[in-house]
Amino acid sequence: MVEVPGSVGTSASLSLRLGQTVLAFGALLFMTIGVRFYQFTAFCYLVTIMSLAIPWNLTLAMVDMYCVLLKQPFQKPRILLAISIGDWVMSVLALASASSTASVVDILRSDESVCPPTICNRYQFAATLAFLTWFLSLSSSLFNLWLLPSL
C-alpha cells in the first residue's frame, strides 16, 4: 500500500488536524469573546461551523495518533471514503462561513457607528482564521482522496 503524506493515519495528517483544530478554536474565540456576534447571521454561521469543526478534527486527530503510535496504516476504504466526504463537506462549510463573515465585515467597516474598528478587526481576524481552517481542511480531503484509489 502506498502511504500518502497527509492521509489518515500519518503524522502529517495529525499535524493538519491539530492545525485545523487550533485555527477553528482561534476563529471561535475571536468571534465570541466580548463581542455581540449574534446580531448578524453570517457571524452566527461562522460560530456554528467552527464549533462543528473542532470535535470533527479532534476525533480524527485521535485516530491519527492511534495509527501513528501503533505504526499501522489506515486501511479501511469505506471509512476513508466517509472521512474524505466529511472533510470535503467541512471544507465547503468553512469556506462559506469565512466568505460570508468577510463580506459582512467589509460592509460593516464603512459605518463606524455600527462596527467600531477594534470589533471589526476581531471579526476580520476570525474570518482569516476560518479561511486558514478551510485551506487545511481542503488539503486533508484532497490527500485522503488521493489515497483512496490505491486501497
mmCIF file of C-alpha atoms in Angstrom:
data_model
loop_
_atom_site.group_PDB
_atom_site.id
_atom_site.type_symbol
_atom_site.label_atom_id
_atom_site.label_comp_id
_atom_site.label_asym_id
_atom_site.label_seq_id
_atom_site.Cartn_x
_atom_site.Cartn_y
_atom_site.Cartn_z
ATOM 1 C CA MET A 1 0.000 0.000 0.000
ATOM 2 C CA VAL A 2 1.231 3.476 -0.877
ATOM 3 C CA GLU A 3 1.446 5.874 2.046
ATOM 4 C CA VAL A 4 0.434 9.380 1.035
ATOM 5 C CA PRO A 5 1.729 12.099 3.376
ATOM 6 C CA GLY A 6 -1.275 13.861 4.871
ATOM 7 C CA SER A 7 -3.672 10.938 4.558
ATOM 8 C CA VAL A 8 -5.397 9.482 7.613
ATOM 9 C CA GLY A 9 -3.042 7.641 9.927
ATOM 10 C CA THR A 10 0.119 9.626 9.188
ATOM 11 C CA SER A 11 1.949 12.183 11.281
ATOM 12 C CA ALA A 12 1.339 14.812 8.580
ATOM 13 C CA SER A 13 -2.402 14.190 8.909
ATOM 14 C CA LEU A 14 -2.092 14.590 12.660
ATOM 15 C CA SER A 15 -0.385 17.951 12.111
ATOM 16 C CA LEU A 16 -3.118 19.030 9.695
ATOM 17 C CA ARG A 17 -5.848 18.011 12.153
ATOM 18 C CA LEU A 18 -4.233 19.805 15.072
ATOM 19 C CA GLY A 19 -3.725 22.887 12.890
ATOM 20 C CA GLN A 20 -7.377 22.838 11.863
ATOM 21 C CA THR A 21 -8.458 22.483 15.471
ATOM 22 C CA VAL A 22 -6.269 25.351 16.692
ATOM 23 C CA LEU A 23 -7.354 27.661 13.864
ATOM 24 C CA ALA A 24 -11.041 26.819 14.305
ATOM 25 C CA PHE A 25 -10.722 27.390 18.044
ATOM 26 C CA GLY A 26 -8.992 30.725 17.391
ATOM 27 C CA ALA A 27 -11.741 31.818 14.996
ATOM 28 C CA LEU A 28 -14.356 30.813 17.529
ATOM 29 C CA LEU A 29 -12.517 32.603 20.311
ATOM 30 C CA PHE A 30 -12.060 35.870 18.413
ATOM 31 C CA MET A 31 -15.670 35.815 17.245
ATOM 32 C CA THR A 32 -17.334 35.127 20.584
ATOM 33 C CA ILE A 33 -15.310 36.620 23.445
ATOM 34 C CA GLY A 34 -16.533 40.042 24.474
ATOM 35 C CA VAL A 35 -18.449 40.901 21.288
ATOM 36 C CA ARG A 36 -22.043 40.577 20.192
ATOM 37 C CA PHE A 37 -21.653 38.291 17.202
ATOM 38 C CA TYR A 38 -25.280 37.113 17.298
ATOM 39 C CA GLN A 39 -26.524 40.342 15.673
ATOM 40 C CA PHE A 40 -25.539 39.065 12.222
ATOM 41 C CA THR A 41 -26.448 35.717 10.707
ATOM 42 C CA ALA A 42 -23.094 35.319 8.950
ATOM 43 C CA PHE A 43 -21.286 35.573 12.279
ATOM 44 C CA CYS A 44 -23.594 33.006 13.871
ATOM 45 C CA TYR A 45 -22.942 30.734 10.900
ATOM 46 C CA LEU A 46 -19.176 31.030 11.398
ATOM 47 C CA VAL A 47 -19.518 30.204 15.089
ATOM 48 C CA THR A 48 -21.688 27.172 14.289
ATOM 49 C CA ILE A 49 -19.344 25.783 11.641
ATOM 50 C CA MET A 50 -16.202 26.317 13.713
ATOM 51 C CA SER A 51 -17.992 24.659 16.646
ATOM 52 C CA LEU A 52 -18.599 21.641 14.403
ATOM 53 C CA ALA A 53 -15.054 21.628 13.023
ATOM 54 C CA ILE A 54 -13.406 21.348 16.428
ATOM 55 C CA PRO A 55 -14.870 17.966 17.504
ATOM 56 C CA TRP A 56 -14.591 16.593 13.943
ATOM 57 C CA ASN A 57 -10.888 17.381 13.778
ATOM 58 C CA LEU A 58 -10.149 16.297 17.351
ATOM 59 C CA THR A 59 -11.778 12.929 16.720
ATOM 60 C CA LEU A 60 -9.764 12.382 13.560
ATOM 61 C CA ALA A 61 -6.616 13.584 15.326
ATOM 62 C CA MET A 62 -7.160 10.820 17.881
ATOM 63 C CA VAL A 63 -7.472 8.299 15.021
ATOM 64 C CA ASP A 64 -4.236 9.648 13.567
ATOM 65 C CA MET A 65 -2.475 9.417 16.950
ATOM 66 C CA TYR A 66 -3.634 5.835 17.336
ATOM 67 C CA CYS A 67 -2.330 4.880 13.884
ATOM 68 C CA VAL A 68 0.957 6.729 14.361
ATOM 69 C CA LEU A 69 1.619 5.240 17.796
ATOM 70 C CA LEU A 70 0.885 1.697 16.588
ATOM 71 C CA LYS A 71 2.755 2.353 13.326
ATOM 72 C CA GLN A 72 -0.125 0.872 11.340
ATOM 73 C CA PRO A 73 -1.515 2.482 8.195
ATOM 74 C CA PHE A 74 -5.218 3.168 7.952
ATOM 75 C CA GLN A 75 -6.589 0.528 5.552
ATOM 76 C CA LYS A 76 -10.370 0.736 5.679
ATOM 77 C CA PRO A 77 -11.589 2.095 2.319
ATOM 78 C CA ARG A 78 -15.217 2.724 3.346
ATOM 79 C CA ILE A 79 -14.258 4.627 6.467
ATOM 80 C CA LEU A 80 -11.635 6.548 4.493
ATOM 81 C CA LEU A 81 -14.313 7.476 1.951
ATOM 82 C CA ALA A 82 -16.595 8.701 4.755
ATOM 83 C CA ILE A 83 -13.724 10.739 6.233
ATOM 84 C CA SER A 84 -12.926 12.209 2.809
ATOM 85 C CA ILE A 85 -16.552 13.190 2.236
ATOM 86 C CA GLY A 86 -16.768 14.623 5.759
ATOM 87 C CA ASP A 87 -13.596 16.645 5.181
ATOM 88 C CA TRP A 88 -14.940 17.906 1.877
ATOM 89 C CA VAL A 89 -18.253 18.939 3.459
ATOM 90 C CA MET A 90 -16.460 20.637 6.357
ATOM 91 C CA SER A 91 -14.161 22.482 3.975
ATOM 92 C CA VAL A 92 -17.092 23.764 1.897
ATOM 93 C CA LEU A 93 -18.905 24.877 5.047
ATOM 94 C CA ALA A 94 -15.765 26.560 6.394
ATOM 95 C CA LEU A 95 -15.250 28.389 3.105
ATOM 96 C CA ALA A 96 -18.871 29.539 3.056
ATOM 97 C CA SER A 97 -18.743 30.775 6.640
ATOM 98 C CA ALA A 98 -15.399 32.531 6.173
ATOM 99 C CA SER A 99 -16.553 34.190 2.956
ATOM 100 C CA SER A 100 -19.850 35.363 4.403
ATOM 101 C CA THR A 101 -18.153 36.718 7.513
ATOM 102 C CA ALA A 102 -15.514 38.533 5.486
ATOM 103 C CA SER A 103 -18.131 40.130 3.238
ATOM 104 C CA VAL A 104 -20.260 41.280 6.177
ATOM 105 C CA VAL A 105 -17.180 42.733 7.883
ATOM 106 C CA ASP A 106 -16.320 44.573 4.682
ATOM 107 C CA ILE A 107 -19.822 46.072 4.538
ATOM 108 C CA LEU A 108 -19.848 46.952 8.247
ATOM 109 C CA ARG A 109 -16.440 48.598 8.073
ATOM 110 C CA SER A 110 -17.962 51.507 6.105
ATOM 111 C CA ASP A 111 -20.048 52.630 9.114
ATOM 112 C CA GLU A 112 -18.036 53.035 12.329
ATOM 113 C CA SER A 113 -21.163 53.567 14.425
ATOM 114 C CA VAL A 114 -22.290 50.013 13.647
ATOM 115 C CA CYS A 115 -18.891 48.356 13.922
ATOM 116 C CA PRO A 116 -16.063 50.126 15.741
ATOM 117 C CA PRO A 117 -12.608 49.424 14.253
ATOM 118 C CA THR A 118 -11.466 47.233 17.154
ATOM 119 C CA ILE A 119 -14.526 44.990 16.865
ATOM 120 C CA CYS A 120 -14.341 44.859 13.055
ATOM 121 C CA ASN A 121 -10.682 43.888 13.275
ATOM 122 C CA ARG A 122 -11.585 40.988 15.558
ATOM 123 C CA TYR A 123 -14.291 39.850 13.144
ATOM 124 C CA GLN A 124 -11.861 40.130 10.253
ATOM 125 C CA PHE A 125 -9.204 38.135 12.114
ATOM 126 C CA ALA A 126 -11.784 35.441 12.894
ATOM 127 C CA ALA A 127 -12.655 35.282 9.190
ATOM 128 C CA THR A 128 -8.943 34.985 8.336
ATOM 129 C CA LEU A 129 -8.548 32.083 10.751
ATOM 130 C CA ALA A 130 -11.637 30.456 9.224
ATOM 131 C CA PHE A 131 -10.080 30.781 5.750
ATOM 132 C CA LEU A 132 -6.925 29.084 7.037
ATOM 133 C CA THR A 133 -9.079 26.344 8.586
ATOM 134 C CA TRP A 134 -10.723 25.873 5.193
ATOM 135 C CA PHE A 135 -7.353 25.587 3.467
ATOM 136 C CA LEU A 136 -6.125 22.880 5.858
ATOM 137 C CA SER A 137 -9.453 21.044 5.685
ATOM 138 C CA LEU A 138 -9.401 21.057 1.893
ATOM 139 C CA SER A 139 -5.837 19.757 1.850
ATOM 140 C CA SER A 140 -6.808 16.925 4.230
ATOM 141 C CA SER A 141 -9.686 15.999 1.979
ATOM 142 C CA LEU A 142 -7.530 16.009 -1.142
ATOM 143 C CA PHE A 143 -4.800 13.905 0.492
ATOM 144 C CA ASN A 144 -7.386 11.316 1.562
ATOM 145 C CA LEU A 145 -8.984 11.259 -1.887
ATOM 146 C CA TRP A 146 -5.536 10.757 -3.368
ATOM 147 C CA LEU A 147 -5.013 7.705 -1.175
ATOM 148 C CA LEU A 148 -8.440 6.193 -1.870
ATOM 149 C CA PRO A 149 -7.724 4.635 -5.321
ATOM 150 C CA SER A 150 -4.642 2.826 -4.006
ATOM 151 C CA LEU A 151 -6.649 0.883 -1.417
#
